[in-house]
Tab-separated table of C-alpha atoms in Angstrom:
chain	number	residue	atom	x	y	z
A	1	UNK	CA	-35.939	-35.850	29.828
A	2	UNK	CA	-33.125	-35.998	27.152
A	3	UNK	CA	-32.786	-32.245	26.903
A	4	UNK	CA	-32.881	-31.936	30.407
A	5	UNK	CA	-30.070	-34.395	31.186
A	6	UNK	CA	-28.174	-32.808	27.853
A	7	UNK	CA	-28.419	-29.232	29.461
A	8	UNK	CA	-27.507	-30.737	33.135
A	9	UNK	CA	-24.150	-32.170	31.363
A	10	UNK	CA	-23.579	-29.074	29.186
A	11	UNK	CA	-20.729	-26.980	28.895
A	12	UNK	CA	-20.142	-23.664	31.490
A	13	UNK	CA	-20.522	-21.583	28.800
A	14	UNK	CA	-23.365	-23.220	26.775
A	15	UNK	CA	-25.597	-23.131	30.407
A	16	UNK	CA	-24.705	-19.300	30.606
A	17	UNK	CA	-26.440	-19.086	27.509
A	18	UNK	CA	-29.360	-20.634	28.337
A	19	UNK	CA	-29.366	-18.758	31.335
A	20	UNK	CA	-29.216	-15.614	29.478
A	21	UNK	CA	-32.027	-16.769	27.141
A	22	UNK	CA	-33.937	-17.349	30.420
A	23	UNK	CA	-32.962	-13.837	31.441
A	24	UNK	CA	-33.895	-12.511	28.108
A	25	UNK	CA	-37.459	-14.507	28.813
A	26	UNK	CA	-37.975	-13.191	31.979
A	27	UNK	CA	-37.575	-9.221	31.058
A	28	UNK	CA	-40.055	-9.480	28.680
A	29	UNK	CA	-42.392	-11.807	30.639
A	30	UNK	CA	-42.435	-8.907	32.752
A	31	UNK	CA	-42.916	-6.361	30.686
A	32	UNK	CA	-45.895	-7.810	29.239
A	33	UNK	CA	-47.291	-8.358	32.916
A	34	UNK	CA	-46.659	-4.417	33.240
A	35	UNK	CA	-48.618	-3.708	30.342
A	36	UNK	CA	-51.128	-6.089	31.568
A	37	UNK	CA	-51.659	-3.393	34.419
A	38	UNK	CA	-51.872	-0.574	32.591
A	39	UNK	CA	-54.784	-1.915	31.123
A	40	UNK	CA	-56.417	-3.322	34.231
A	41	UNK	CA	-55.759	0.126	36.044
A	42	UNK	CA	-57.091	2.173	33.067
A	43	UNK	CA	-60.192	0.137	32.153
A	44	UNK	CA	-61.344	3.542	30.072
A	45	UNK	CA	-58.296	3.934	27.436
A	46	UNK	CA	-57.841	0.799	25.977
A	47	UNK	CA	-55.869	2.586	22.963
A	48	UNK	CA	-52.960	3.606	25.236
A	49	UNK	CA	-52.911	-0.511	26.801
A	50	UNK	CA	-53.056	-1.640	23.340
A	51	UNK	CA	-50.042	0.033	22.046
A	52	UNK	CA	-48.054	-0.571	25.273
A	53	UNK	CA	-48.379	-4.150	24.585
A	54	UNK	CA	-47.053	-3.215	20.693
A	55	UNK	CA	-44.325	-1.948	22.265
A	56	UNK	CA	-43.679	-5.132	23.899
A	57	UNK	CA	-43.444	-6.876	20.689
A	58	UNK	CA	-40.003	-4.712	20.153
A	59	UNK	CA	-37.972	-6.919	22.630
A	60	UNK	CA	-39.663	-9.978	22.169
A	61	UNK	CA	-38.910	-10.392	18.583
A	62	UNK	CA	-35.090	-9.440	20.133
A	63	UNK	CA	-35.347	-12.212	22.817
A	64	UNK	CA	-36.649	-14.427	19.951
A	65	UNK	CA	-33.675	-14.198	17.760
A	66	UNK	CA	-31.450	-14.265	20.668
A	67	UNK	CA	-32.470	-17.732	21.332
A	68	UNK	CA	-32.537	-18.702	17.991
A	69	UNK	CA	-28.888	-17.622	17.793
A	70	UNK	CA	-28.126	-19.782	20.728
A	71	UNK	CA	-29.988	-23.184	19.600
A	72	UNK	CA	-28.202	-22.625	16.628
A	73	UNK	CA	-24.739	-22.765	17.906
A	74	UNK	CA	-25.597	-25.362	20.656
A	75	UNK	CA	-22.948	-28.276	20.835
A	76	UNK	CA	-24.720	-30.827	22.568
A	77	UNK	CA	-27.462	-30.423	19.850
A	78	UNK	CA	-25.715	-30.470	16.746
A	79	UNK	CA	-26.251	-33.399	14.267
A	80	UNK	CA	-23.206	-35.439	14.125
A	81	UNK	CA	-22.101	-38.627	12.233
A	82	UNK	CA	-23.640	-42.031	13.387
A	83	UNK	CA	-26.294	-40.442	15.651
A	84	UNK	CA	-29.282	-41.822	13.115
A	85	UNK	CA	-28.788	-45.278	13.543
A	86	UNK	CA	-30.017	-44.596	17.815
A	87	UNK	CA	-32.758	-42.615	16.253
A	88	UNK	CA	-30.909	-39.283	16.496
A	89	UNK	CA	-31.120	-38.121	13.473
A	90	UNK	CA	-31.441	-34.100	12.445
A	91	UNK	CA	-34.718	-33.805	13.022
A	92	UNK	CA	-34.919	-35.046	16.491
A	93	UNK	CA	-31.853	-32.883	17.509
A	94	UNK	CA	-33.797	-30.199	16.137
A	95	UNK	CA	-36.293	-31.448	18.321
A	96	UNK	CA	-34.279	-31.788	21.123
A	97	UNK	CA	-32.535	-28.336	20.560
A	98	UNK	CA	-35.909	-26.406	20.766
A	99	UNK	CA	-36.922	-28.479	23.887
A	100	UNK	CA	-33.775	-26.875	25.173
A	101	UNK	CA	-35.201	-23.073	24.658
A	102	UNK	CA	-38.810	-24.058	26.191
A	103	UNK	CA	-37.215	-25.154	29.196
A	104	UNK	CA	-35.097	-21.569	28.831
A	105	UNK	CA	-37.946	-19.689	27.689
A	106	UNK	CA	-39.902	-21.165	30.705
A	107	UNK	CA	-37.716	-21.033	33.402
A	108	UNK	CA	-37.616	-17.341	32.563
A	109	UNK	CA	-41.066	-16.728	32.421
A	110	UNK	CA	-41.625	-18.526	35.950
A	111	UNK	CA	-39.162	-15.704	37.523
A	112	UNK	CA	-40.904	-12.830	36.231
A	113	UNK	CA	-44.406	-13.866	37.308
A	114	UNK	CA	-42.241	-14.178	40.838
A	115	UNK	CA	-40.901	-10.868	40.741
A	116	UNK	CA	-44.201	-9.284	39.272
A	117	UNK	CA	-45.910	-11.023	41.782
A	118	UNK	CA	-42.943	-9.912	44.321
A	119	UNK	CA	-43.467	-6.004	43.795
A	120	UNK	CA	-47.420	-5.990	43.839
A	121	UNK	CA	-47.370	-7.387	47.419
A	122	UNK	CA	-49.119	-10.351	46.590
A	123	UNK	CA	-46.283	-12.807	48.180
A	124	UNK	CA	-44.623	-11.309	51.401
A	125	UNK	CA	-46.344	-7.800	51.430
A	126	UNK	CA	-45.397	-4.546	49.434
A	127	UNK	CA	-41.593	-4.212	49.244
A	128	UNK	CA	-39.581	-1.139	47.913
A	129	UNK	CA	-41.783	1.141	50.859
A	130	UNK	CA	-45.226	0.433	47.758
A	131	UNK	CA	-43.124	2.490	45.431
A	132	UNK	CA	-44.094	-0.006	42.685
A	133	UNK	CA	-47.892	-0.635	43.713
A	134	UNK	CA	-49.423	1.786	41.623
A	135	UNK	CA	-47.337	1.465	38.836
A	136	UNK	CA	-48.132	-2.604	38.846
A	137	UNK	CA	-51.855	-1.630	39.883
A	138	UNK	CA	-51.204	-3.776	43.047
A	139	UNK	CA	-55.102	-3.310	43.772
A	140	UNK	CA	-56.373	-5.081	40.647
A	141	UNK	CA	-56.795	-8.553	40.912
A	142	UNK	CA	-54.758	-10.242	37.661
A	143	UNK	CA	-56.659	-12.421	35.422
A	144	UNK	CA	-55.482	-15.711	35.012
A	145	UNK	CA	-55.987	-16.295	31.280
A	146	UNK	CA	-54.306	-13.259	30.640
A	147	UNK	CA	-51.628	-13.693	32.298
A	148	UNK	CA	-51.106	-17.156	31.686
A	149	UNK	CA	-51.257	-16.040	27.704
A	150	UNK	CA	-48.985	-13.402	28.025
A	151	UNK	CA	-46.091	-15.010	29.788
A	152	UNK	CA	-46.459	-18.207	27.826
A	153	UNK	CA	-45.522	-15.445	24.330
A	154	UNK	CA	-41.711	-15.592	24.733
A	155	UNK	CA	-41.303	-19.079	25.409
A	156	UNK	CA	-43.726	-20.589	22.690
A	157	UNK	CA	-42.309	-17.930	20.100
A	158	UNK	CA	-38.367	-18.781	20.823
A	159	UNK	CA	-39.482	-22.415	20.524
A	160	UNK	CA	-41.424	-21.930	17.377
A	161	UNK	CA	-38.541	-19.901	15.921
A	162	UNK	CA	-36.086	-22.509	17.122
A	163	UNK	CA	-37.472	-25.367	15.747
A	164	UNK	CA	-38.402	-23.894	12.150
A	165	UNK	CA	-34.975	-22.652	12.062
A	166	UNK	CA	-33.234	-25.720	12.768
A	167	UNK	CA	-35.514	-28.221	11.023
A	168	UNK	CA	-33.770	-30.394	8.899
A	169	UNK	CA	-33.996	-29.754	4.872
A	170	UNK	CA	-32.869	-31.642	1.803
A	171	UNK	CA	-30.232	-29.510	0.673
A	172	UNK	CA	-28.477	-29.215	3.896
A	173	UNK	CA	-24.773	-30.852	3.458
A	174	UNK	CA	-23.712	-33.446	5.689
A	175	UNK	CA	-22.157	-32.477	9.626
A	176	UNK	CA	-18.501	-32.491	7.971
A	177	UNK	CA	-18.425	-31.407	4.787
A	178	UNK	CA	-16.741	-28.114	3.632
A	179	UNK	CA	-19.613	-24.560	3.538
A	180	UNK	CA	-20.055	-23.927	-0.182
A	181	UNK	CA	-18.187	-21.179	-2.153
A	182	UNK	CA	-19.919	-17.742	-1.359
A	183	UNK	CA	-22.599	-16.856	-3.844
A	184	UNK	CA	-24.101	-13.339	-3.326
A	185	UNK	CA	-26.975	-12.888	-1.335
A	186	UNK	CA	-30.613	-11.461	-2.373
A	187	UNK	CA	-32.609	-9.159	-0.733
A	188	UNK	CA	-31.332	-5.966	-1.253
A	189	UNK	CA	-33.543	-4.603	-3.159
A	190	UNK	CA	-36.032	-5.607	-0.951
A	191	UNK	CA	-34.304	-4.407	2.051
A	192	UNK	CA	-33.537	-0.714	0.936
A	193	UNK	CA	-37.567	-0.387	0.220
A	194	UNK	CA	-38.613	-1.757	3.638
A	195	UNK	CA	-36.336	1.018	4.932
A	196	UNK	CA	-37.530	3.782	2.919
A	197	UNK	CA	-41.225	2.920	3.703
A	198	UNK	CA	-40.453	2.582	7.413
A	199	UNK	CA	-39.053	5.977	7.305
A	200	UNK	CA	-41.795	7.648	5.320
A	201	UNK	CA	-44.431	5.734	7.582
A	202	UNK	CA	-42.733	6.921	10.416
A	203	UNK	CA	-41.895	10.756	9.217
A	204	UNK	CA	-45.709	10.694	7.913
A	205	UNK	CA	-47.459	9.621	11.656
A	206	UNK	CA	-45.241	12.237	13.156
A	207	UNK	CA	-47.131	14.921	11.565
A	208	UNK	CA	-50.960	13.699	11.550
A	209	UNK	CA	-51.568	15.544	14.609
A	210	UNK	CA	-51.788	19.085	13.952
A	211	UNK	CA	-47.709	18.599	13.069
A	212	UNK	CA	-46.911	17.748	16.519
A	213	UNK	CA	-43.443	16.539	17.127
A	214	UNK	CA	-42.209	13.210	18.975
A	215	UNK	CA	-40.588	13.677	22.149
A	216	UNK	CA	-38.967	11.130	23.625
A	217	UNK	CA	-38.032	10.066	26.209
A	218	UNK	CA	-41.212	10.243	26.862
A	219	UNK	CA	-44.868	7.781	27.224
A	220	UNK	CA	-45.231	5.607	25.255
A	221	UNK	CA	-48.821	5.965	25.035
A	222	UNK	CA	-48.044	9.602	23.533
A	223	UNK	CA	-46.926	8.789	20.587
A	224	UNK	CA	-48.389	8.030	17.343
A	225	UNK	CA	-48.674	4.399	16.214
A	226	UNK	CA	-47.038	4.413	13.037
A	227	UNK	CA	-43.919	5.617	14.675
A	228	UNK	CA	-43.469	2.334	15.787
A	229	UNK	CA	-44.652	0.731	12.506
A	230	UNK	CA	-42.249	3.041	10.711
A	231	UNK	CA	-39.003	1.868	13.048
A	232	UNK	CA	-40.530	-1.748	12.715
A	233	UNK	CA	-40.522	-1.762	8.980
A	234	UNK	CA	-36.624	0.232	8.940
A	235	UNK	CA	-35.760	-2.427	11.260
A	236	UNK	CA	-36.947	-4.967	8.964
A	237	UNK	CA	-35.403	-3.579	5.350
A	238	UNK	CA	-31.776	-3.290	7.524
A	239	UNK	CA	-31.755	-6.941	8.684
A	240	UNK	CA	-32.789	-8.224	5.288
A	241	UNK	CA	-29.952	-5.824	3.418
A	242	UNK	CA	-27.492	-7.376	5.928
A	243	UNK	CA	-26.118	-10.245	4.369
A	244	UNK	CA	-26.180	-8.761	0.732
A	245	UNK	CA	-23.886	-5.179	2.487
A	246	UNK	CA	-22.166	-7.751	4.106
A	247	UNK	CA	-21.374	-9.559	0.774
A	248	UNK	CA	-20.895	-6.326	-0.309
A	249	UNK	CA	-17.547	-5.441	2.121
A	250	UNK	CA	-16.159	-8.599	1.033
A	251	UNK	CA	-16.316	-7.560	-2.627
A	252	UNK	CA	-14.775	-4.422	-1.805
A	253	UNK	CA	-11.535	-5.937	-0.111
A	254	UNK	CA	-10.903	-7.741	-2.826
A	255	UNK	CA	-11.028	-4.537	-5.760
A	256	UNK	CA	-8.121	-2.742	-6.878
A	257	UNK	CA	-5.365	-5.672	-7.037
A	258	UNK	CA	-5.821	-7.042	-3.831
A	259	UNK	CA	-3.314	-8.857	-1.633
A	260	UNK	CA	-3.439	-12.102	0.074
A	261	UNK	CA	-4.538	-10.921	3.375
A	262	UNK	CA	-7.163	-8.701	1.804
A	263	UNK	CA	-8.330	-11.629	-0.608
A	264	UNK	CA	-8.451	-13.948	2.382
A	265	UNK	CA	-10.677	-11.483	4.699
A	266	UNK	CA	-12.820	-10.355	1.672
A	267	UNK	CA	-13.766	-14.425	0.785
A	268	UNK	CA	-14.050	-15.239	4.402
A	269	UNK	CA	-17.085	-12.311	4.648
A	270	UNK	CA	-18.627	-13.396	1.180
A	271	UNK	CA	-18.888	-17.062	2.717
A	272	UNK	CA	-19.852	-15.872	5.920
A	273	UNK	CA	-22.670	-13.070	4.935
A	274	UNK	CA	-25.457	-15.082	5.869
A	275	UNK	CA	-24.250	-15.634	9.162
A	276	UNK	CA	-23.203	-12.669	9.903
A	277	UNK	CA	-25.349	-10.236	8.033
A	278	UNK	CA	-28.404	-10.609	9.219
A	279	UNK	CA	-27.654	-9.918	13.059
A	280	UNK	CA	-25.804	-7.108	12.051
A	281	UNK	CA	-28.432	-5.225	9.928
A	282	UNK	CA	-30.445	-5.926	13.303
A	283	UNK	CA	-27.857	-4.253	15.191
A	284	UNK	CA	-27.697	-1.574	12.679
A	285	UNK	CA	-31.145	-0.802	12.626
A	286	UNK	CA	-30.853	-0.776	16.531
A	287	UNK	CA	-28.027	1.647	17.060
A	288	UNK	CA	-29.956	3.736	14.446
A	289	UNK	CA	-32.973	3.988	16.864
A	290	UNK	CA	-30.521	4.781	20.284
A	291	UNK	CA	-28.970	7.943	18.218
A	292	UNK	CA	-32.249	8.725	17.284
A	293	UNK	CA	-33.817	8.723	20.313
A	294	UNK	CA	-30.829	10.456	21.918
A	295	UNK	CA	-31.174	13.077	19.008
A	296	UNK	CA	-34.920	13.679	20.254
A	297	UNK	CA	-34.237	13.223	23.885
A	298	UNK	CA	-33.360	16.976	23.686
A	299	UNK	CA	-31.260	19.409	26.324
A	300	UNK	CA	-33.635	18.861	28.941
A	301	UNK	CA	-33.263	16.572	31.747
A	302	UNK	CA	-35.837	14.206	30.791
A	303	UNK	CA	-34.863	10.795	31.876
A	304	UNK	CA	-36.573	6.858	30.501
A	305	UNK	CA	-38.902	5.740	33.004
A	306	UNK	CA	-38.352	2.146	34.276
A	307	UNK	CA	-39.886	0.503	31.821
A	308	UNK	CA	-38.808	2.049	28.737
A	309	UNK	CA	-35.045	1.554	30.331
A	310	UNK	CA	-36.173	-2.050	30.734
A	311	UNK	CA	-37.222	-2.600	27.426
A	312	UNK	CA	-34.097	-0.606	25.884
A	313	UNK	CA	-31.750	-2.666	27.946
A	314	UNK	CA	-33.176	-5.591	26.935
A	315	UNK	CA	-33.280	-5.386	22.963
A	316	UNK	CA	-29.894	-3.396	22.963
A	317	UNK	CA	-28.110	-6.435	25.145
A	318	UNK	CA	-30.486	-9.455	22.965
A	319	UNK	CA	-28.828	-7.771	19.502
A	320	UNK	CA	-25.505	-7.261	20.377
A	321	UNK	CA	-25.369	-10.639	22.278
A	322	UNK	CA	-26.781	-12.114	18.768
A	323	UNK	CA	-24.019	-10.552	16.908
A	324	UNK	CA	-21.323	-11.627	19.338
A	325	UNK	CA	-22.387	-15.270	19.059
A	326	UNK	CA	-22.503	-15.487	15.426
A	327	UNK	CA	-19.182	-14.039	15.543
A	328	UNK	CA	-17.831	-16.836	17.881
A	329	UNK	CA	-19.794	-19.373	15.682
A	330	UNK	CA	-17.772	-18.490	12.457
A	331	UNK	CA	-14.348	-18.547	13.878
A	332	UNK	CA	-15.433	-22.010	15.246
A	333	UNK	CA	-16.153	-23.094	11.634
A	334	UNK	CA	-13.321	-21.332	10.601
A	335	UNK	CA	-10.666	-22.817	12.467
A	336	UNK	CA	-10.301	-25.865	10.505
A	337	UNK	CA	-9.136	-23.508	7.790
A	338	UNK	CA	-6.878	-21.177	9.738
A	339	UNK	CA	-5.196	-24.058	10.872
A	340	UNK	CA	-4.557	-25.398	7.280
A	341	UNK	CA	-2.941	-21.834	6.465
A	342	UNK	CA	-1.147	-22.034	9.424
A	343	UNK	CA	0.496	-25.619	8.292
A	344	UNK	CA	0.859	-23.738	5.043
A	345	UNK	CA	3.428	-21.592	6.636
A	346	UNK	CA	1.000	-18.576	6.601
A	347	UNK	CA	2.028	-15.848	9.246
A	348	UNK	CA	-0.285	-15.435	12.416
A	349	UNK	CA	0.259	-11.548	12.028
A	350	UNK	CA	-1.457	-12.169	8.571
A	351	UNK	CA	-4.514	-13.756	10.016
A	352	UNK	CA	-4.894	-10.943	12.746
A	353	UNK	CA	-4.702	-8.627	10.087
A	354	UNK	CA	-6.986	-9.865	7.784
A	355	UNK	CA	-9.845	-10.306	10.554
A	356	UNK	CA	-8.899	-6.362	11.214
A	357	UNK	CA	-9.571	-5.535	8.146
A	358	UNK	CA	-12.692	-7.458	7.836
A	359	UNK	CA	-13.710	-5.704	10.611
A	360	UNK	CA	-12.743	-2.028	9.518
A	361	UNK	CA	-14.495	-2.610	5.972
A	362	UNK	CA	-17.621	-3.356	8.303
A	363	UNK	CA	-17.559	-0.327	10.276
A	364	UNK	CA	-16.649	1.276	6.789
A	365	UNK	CA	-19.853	0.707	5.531
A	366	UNK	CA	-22.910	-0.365	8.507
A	367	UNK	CA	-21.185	2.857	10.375
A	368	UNK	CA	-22.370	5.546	7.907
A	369	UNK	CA	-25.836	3.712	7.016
A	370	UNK	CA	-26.802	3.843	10.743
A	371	UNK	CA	-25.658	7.172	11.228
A	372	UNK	CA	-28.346	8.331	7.751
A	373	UNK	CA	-31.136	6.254	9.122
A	374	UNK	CA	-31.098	7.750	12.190
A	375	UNK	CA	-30.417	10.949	10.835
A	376	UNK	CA	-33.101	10.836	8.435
A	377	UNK	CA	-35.477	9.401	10.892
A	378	UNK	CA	-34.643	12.139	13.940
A	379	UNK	CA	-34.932	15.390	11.648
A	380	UNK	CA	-38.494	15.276	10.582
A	381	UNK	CA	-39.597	14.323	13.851
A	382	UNK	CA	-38.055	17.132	15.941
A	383	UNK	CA	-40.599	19.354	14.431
């Protein structure tokens, strides 16, 4: 009842984001209903159902950390000063945040079983003319259990996430004391192999039949299984080299006798790489798999099918939406700071400039690694 009343007095902006994590919920609720009747219309090929739902798992690992970004950087949850003594302490904000992402993740899922259930006919008759009947297998009668365990995935992960995320640890510093000087970042090393696997994995599947190529856009079904593995594992090595590249720019404003404004934006990066990084190896390893699939997409005028589109959509707007809120959440923490320049007498066209160049070093360095993933995972697939 307390996160319910907390999200009813929220601010505009903090209920659009629940609303988006809802929306987020709701696209892959549905998704995973679709690939529910695949399998219920093709009894026979359980191998082509089975890695439709592994597809799935693409955007709902994006709708997960899209609503772990947004508990994170939710006002009405944050521990503040005072709260423990009325039994609010960290933990049961934590608590309290991730009830606030159920309720999300639920309210989401709730819609798409209403719009599944919507374009099968089983409410008010077949809409759309039946156009979706046979793609929703609108004469199969959907199992309960199944369905019930599919759409309860997105809201039970996001909470999961949410709440392990946020739980309180020893080491945490108190609600207003100053972030700790930057210290770099691990997992580079780590990072760089999980990317180099992924893309032997997936250049290594592309070949096992015969040398067959992947086409895409294409089925999903028709394409080997360790292609996904392969972007999976890429995906994973870029979003765990994030923060330490990210660490990385900020060292490399500062080389070569640096200025004030390039000191400033290379030590506001290094403190901020943890934040920052991660999202935006995600969105890295993202953009690497649009130009890759626009690389294979060909001449031809081969469009996505619905659901592909949907799914596309859906992990495209969860990443960059990620990265845009981490974003806003350090130039909240940040203001404090800007303002104490400010009263130092530094110039506002200073500050602009140093968040441009914190900016361009970014691009200087995520835009070329994108552009060689993709590049190196697109060539040995075209055949």
């Amino acid at each position: 009842m307390l996160a319910l009343r907390l999200a009813r007095g929220a601010h505009p902006l903090v209920l659009l984001r629940r609303l988006l994590v809802a929306a987020a919920s709701a696209g892959v609720g549905f998704l995973l209903l679709c690939a529910l009747t695949h399998a219920l219309a093709h009894p026979g090929d359980s191998a082509a159902s089975l890695l439709r739902l592994s597809w799935c798992a693409i955007p709902l690992a994006a709708t997960v950390q899209f609503a772990v970004a947004v508990a994170r950087t939710d006002p009405g949850t944050r521990p503040r000063t005072g709260l423990s003594a009325i039994g609010l302490g960290p933990g049961r904000m934590a608590l309290l945040s991730a009830s606030s992402t159920a309720v999300a993740g639920t309210l989401g899922s709730a819609v798409a079983l209403l719009l599944f259930l919507h374009l099968r006919g089983d409410l008010t008759g077949l809409p759309l003319d039946g156009a979706a009947a046979e793609l929703l297998a609108a004469e199969q009668p959907l199992p309960f259990a199944a369905t019930l365990t599919l759409l309860t995935l997105a809201p039970l992960g996001a909470t999961a996430a949410a709440a392990l995320a946020l739980r309180p640890r020893e080491d945490d510093p108190a609600p207003d004391a100053r972030p700790a000087p930057p210290s770099a970042p691990g997992g580079l090393p780590w990072g760089c192999t999980l990317t180099a696997v992924g893309l032997a994995v997936g250049t290594y599947a592309a070949h096992t039949d015969g040398g067959a190529s992947v086409q895409l856009p294409g089925e999903l079904d028709s394409n080997p299984v360790g292609v996904l593995v392969g972007w999976a594992l890429t995906a994973v090595g870029l979003a765990i080299a994030g923060p330490a590249l990210t660490h990385f720019c900020g060292r490399l404003l500062q080389t070569f006798r640096p200025s004030a404004v390039r000191l400033l934006a290379g030590r506001v990066l290094m403190a901020e790489s943890h934040r920052i990084g991660r999202p935006l190896g995600v969105v890295c390893a993202v953009a690497s798999a649009v130009i890759a699939a626009w690389t294979l997409a060909g001449e031809g005028p081969r469009p996505f099918g619905p659901l592909t589109g949907l799914g596309a959509a859906l992990v495209i707007a969860c990443t960059s939406a990620t990265l845009l809120i981490a974003a806003v959440d350090v130039r909240r923490t940040r203001t404090e700071t800007m303002g104490e320049l400010r009263g130092l007498g530094a110039p506002a066209g200073s500050l602009r400039l140093a968040a441009a160049l914190r900016v361009a070093a970014l691009l200087l360095v995520f835009a070329p690694l994108t552009w060689a993933v993709a590049t190196l995972a697109a060539a040995p697939l075209t055949g």
